[in-house]
GROMACS .gro file of C-alpha atoms in nm:
model
  206
    1MET     CA    1   0.872 -15.868  -6.272
    2VAL     CA    2   0.984 -16.135  -6.485
    3ARG     CA    3   0.758 -16.191  -6.782
    4THR     CA    4   0.667 -16.559  -6.870
    5ALA     CA    5   0.687 -16.673  -7.215
    6ARG     CA    6   0.364 -16.715  -7.379
    7PHE     CA    7   0.479 -16.973  -7.632
    8SER     CA    8   0.728 -17.264  -7.568
    9GLU     CA    9   0.957 -17.459  -7.786
   10GLU     CA   10   0.703 -17.748  -7.729
   11ASP     CA   11   0.413 -17.552  -7.883
   12PHE     CA   12   0.616 -17.489  -8.205
   13ILE     CA   13   0.747 -17.839  -8.226
   14GLU     CA   14   0.405 -17.999  -8.203
   15ALA     CA   15   0.288 -17.738  -8.471
   16THR     CA   16   0.561 -17.845  -8.682
   17MET     CA   17   0.480 -18.222  -8.654
   18ALA     CA   18   0.110 -18.146  -8.726
   19LEU     CA   19   0.181 -17.932  -9.038
   20VAL     CA   20   0.395 -18.214  -9.171
   21ALA     CA   21   0.161 -18.488  -9.093
   22GLU     CA   22  -0.108 -18.323  -9.266
   23GLY     CA   23   0.046 -18.143  -9.558
   24GLY     CA   24   0.392 -18.281  -9.607
   25PRO     CA   25   0.731 -18.095  -9.543
   26ALA     CA   26   0.659 -17.824  -9.739
   27ALA     CA   27   0.360 -17.708  -9.534
   28ALA     CA   28   0.575 -17.654  -9.242
   29THR     CA   29   0.694 -17.283  -9.318
   30MET     CA   30   0.822 -17.066  -9.032
   31GLN     CA   31   0.498 -16.845  -9.084
   32ALA     CA   32   0.263 -17.151  -9.114
   33ILE     CA   33   0.441 -17.296  -8.781
   34ALA     CA   34   0.380 -16.962  -8.606
   35ARG     CA   35   0.031 -16.916  -8.735
   36ARG     CA   36  -0.057 -17.271  -8.619
   37VAL     CA   37   0.050 -17.180  -8.243
   38GLY     CA   38  -0.108 -16.853  -8.276
   39ALA     CA   39   0.211 -16.654  -8.240
   40PRO     CA   40   0.388 -16.384  -8.423
   41THR     CA   41   0.643 -16.508  -8.674
   42GLY     CA   42   0.932 -16.330  -8.457
   43SER     CA   43   0.831 -16.544  -8.163
   44ILE     CA   44   0.940 -16.869  -8.338
   45TYR     CA   45   1.270 -16.724  -8.429
   46HIS     CA   46   1.338 -16.634  -8.068
   47ARG     CA   47   1.349 -17.010  -8.003
   48PHE     CA   48   1.470 -17.170  -8.340
   49ASP     CA   49   1.724 -17.009  -8.565
   50SER     CA   50   1.586 -17.152  -8.893
   51ARG     CA   51   1.321 -17.397  -9.029
   52SER     CA   52   1.567 -17.681  -9.038
   53ALA     CA   53   1.618 -17.624  -8.662
   54VAL     CA   54   1.248 -17.659  -8.582
   55LEU     CA   55   1.217 -17.960  -8.816
   56GLY     CA   56   1.527 -18.115  -8.652
   57ALA     CA   57   1.399 -18.074  -8.303
   58ALA     CA   58   1.065 -18.215  -8.414
   59TRP     CA   59   1.222 -18.522  -8.589
   60ASN     CA   60   1.426 -18.593  -8.280
   61ARG     CA   61   1.133 -18.575  -8.048
   62ALA     CA   62   0.924 -18.809  -8.248
   63TYR     CA   63   1.219 -19.054  -8.309
   64ALA     CA   64   1.314 -19.053  -7.948
   65SER     CA   65   0.953 -19.157  -7.845
   66PHE     CA   66   0.959 -19.436  -8.133
   67ILE     CA   67   1.282 -19.564  -7.984
   68LYS     CA   68   1.164 -19.563  -7.601
   69ALA     CA   69   0.870 -19.793  -7.709
   70LEU     CA   70   1.083 -20.040  -7.929
   71ALA     CA   71   1.437 -20.064  -7.803
   72PRO     CA   72   1.367 -20.210  -7.460
   73LEU     CA   73   1.184 -20.492  -7.651
   74LEU     CA   74   1.480 -20.534  -7.889
   75ARG     CA   75   1.738 -20.550  -7.610
   76LYS     CA   76   1.551 -20.845  -7.474
   77GLY     CA   77   1.551 -21.031  -7.804
   78ARG     CA   78   1.175 -20.974  -7.870
   79PRO     CA   79   1.156 -20.891  -8.224
   80ARG     CA   80   0.801 -20.990  -8.270
   81GLU     CA   81   0.682 -20.792  -7.973
   82ALA     CA   82   0.892 -20.489  -8.102
   83ALA     CA   83   0.713 -20.496  -8.443
   84LEU     CA   84   0.388 -20.521  -8.275
   85ALA     CA   85   0.478 -20.224  -8.049
   86ILE     CA   86   0.468 -20.007  -8.344
   87LEU     CA   87   0.094 -20.052  -8.357
   88PRO     CA   88  -0.012 -19.905  -8.008
   89TRP     CA   89   0.264 -19.638  -8.031
   90SER     CA   90   0.116 -19.516  -8.347
   91ARG     CA   91  -0.239 -19.536  -8.211
   92GLU     CA   92  -0.116 -19.328  -7.901
   93ASN     CA   93   0.095 -19.094  -8.106
   94GLU     CA   94  -0.089 -19.043  -8.441
   95ARG     CA   95   0.064 -18.709  -8.516
   96ARG     CA   96   0.424 -18.839  -8.448
   97ALA     CA   97   0.363 -19.166  -8.640
   98ARG     CA   98   0.234 -18.968  -8.946
   99PHE     CA   99   0.514 -18.729  -8.918
  100LEU     CA  100   0.795 -18.998  -8.858
  101LEU     CA  101   0.693 -19.277  -9.045
  102LEU     CA  102   0.577 -19.103  -9.365
  103ASN     CA  103   0.871 -18.895  -9.405
  104GLU     CA  104   1.246 -18.930  -9.438
  105PRO     CA  105   1.511 -18.695  -9.310
  106VAL     CA  106   1.660 -18.636  -9.639
  107THR     CA  107   1.331 -18.494  -9.761
  108LEU     CA  108   1.295 -18.289  -9.459
  109PHE     CA  109   1.626 -18.140  -9.477
  110GLU     CA  110   1.673 -18.140  -9.852
  111ASP     CA  111   1.754 -17.770  -9.857
  112THR     CA  112   1.955 -17.733  -9.519
  113PRO     CA  113   2.068 -17.967  -9.267
  114PRO     CA  114   1.959 -17.896  -8.898
  115PRO     CA  115   2.206 -17.733  -8.661
  116ALA     CA  116   2.500 -17.938  -8.547
  117PRO     CA  117   2.378 -18.011  -8.199
  118LEU     CA  118   2.046 -18.150  -8.337
  119ARG     CA  119   2.253 -18.353  -8.578
  120GLU     CA  120   2.469 -18.485  -8.310
  121GLU     CA  121   2.152 -18.584  -8.107
  122LEU     CA  122   2.001 -18.754  -8.409
  123GLU     CA  123   2.335 -18.962  -8.457
  124ARG     CA  124   2.311 -19.039  -8.083
  125LEU     CA  125   1.959 -19.177  -8.108
  126GLU     CA  126   2.057 -19.378  -8.440
  127GLU     CA  127   2.328 -19.527  -8.253
  128GLU     CA  128   2.116 -19.597  -7.972
  129PHE     CA  129   1.861 -19.784  -8.201
  130ASP     CA  130   2.112 -19.946  -8.407
  131GLY     CA  131   2.266 -20.107  -8.091
  132ALA     CA  132   1.934 -20.243  -7.964
  133PHE     CA  133   1.854 -20.380  -8.316
  134ARG     CA  134   2.198 -20.572  -8.363
  135ALA     CA  135   2.167 -20.684  -7.997
  136CYS     CA  136   1.814 -20.848  -8.087
  137VAL     CA  137   1.945 -20.989  -8.404
  138SER     CA  138   2.271 -21.131  -8.252
  139GLY     CA  139   2.051 -21.289  -7.965
  140CYS     CA  140   1.815 -21.467  -8.205
  141GLY     CA  141   2.078 -21.635  -8.398
  142ASP     CA  142   2.421 -21.786  -8.320
  143GLY     CA  143   2.584 -21.455  -8.211
  144VAL     CA  144   2.706 -21.376  -8.555
  145VAL     CA  145   2.545 -21.078  -8.742
  146ARG     CA  146   2.533 -21.140  -9.088
  147ASP     CA  147   2.398 -20.915  -9.363
  148GLU     CA  148   2.129 -21.170  -9.429
  149ASP     CA  149   2.005 -21.165  -9.082
  150LEU     CA  150   2.005 -20.766  -9.065
  151ALA     CA  151   1.794 -20.771  -9.377
  152ARG     CA  152   1.548 -21.015  -9.252
  153ALA     CA  153   1.528 -20.848  -8.910
  154LYS     CA  154   1.490 -20.501  -9.084
  155PHE     CA  155   1.195 -20.640  -9.286
  156LEU     CA  156   1.013 -20.806  -9.018
  157ILE     CA  157   1.067 -20.552  -8.748
  158PHE     CA  158   1.035 -20.234  -8.943
  159ASP     CA  159   0.974 -20.229  -9.306
  160ALA     CA  160   0.682 -20.490  -9.321
  161PRO     CA  161   0.464 -20.345  -9.031
  162ILE     CA  162   0.515 -19.982  -9.149
  163ALA     CA  163   0.424 -20.060  -9.494
  164ILE     CA  164   0.103 -20.243  -9.379
  165LEU     CA  165   0.031 -19.929  -9.168
  166ARG     CA  166   0.141 -19.658  -9.424
  167PRO     CA  167  -0.196 -19.625  -9.639
  168HIS     CA  168  -0.385 -19.584  -9.316
  169LEU     CA  169  -0.139 -19.340  -9.172
  170MET     CA  170  -0.181 -19.146  -9.505
  171ARG     CA  171  -0.558 -19.098  -9.497
  172GLY     CA  172  -0.588 -19.087  -9.124
  173GLY     CA  173  -0.835 -19.255  -8.907
  174ALA     CA  174  -0.841 -19.596  -8.708
  175LEU     CA  175  -0.556 -19.827  -8.783
  176PRO     CA  176  -0.676 -20.153  -8.943
  177PRO     CA  177  -0.777 -20.453  -8.705
  178PHE     CA  178  -0.600 -20.687  -8.924
  179ALA     CA  179  -0.249 -20.529  -8.899
  180GLU     CA  180  -0.162 -20.711  -8.555
  181ARG     CA  181  -0.259 -21.050  -8.727
  182MET     CA  182  -0.047 -20.976  -9.036
  183ILE     CA  183   0.260 -20.870  -8.837
  184ALA     CA  184   0.220 -21.178  -8.611
  185GLU     CA  185   0.187 -21.423  -8.925
  186LEU     CA  186   0.498 -21.268  -9.076
  187HIS     CA  187   0.707 -21.354  -8.778
  188ALA     CA  188   0.543 -21.701  -8.763
  189GLY     CA  189   0.614 -21.770  -9.125
  190MET     CA  190   0.956 -21.620  -9.167
  191PRO     CA  191   1.250 -21.685  -8.908
  192LEU     CA  192   1.423 -21.378  -8.815
  193ALA     CA  193   1.766 -21.559  -8.826
  194ALA     CA  194   1.886 -21.728  -9.142
  195THR     CA  195   1.790 -22.114  -9.168
  196ARG     CA  196   2.151 -22.218  -9.143
  197ASN     CA  197   2.152 -22.053  -8.781
  198ARG     CA  198   1.832 -22.239  -8.686
  199ALA     CA  199   1.952 -22.570  -8.784
  200ALA     CA  200   2.230 -22.563  -8.536
  201ARG     CA  201   1.981 -22.502  -8.246
  202PRO     CA  202   1.718 -22.761  -8.095
  203ALA     CA  203   1.362 -22.677  -8.170
  204VAL     CA  204   1.169 -22.525  -7.875
  205VAL     CA  205   0.824 -22.699  -7.836
  206ALA     CA  206   0.582 -22.433  -7.711
   0.00000   0.00000   0.00000
């Protein structure tokens, strides 16, 4: 009779995200992850060779979820909607949001990089997201992607919304009701593409 595994990779990945979300990267030791799942420490090593492997798997899982929420809107040239989509994603995925938006890969993997397959997967995800982002910037301007336009778009779509959410993610609890209004006002007050691009296009009357 084949014995069914009691603990899955998913169990350890979710436990890793929870520990990092609650206590930072240092909290996610192999022993702590196993303890969170209720598994013997040896059980996690049957699925992940190292701490960097389970952290890498957790990062890719959270990042893929984030990309799935934003990339389709970016490809459709809807930067404001993409920025606003961070809010429902964070509400529906609070643990993943705290894990992903309050940390950086350089901090998570400062001791040892994740194994090659996980690094390759992360590179693929980054290329996918960057392609959607650049397509959005190109579509909102005159087709030429300039450094200034990229900087504006990065600020409006990612940096500013995440900065608004960061204090609330750090302390937990409900996201502020004013976040959506602030993000919308930022997009209304600052064009995504540089002014010189907008001058060449006729104004659109709502």
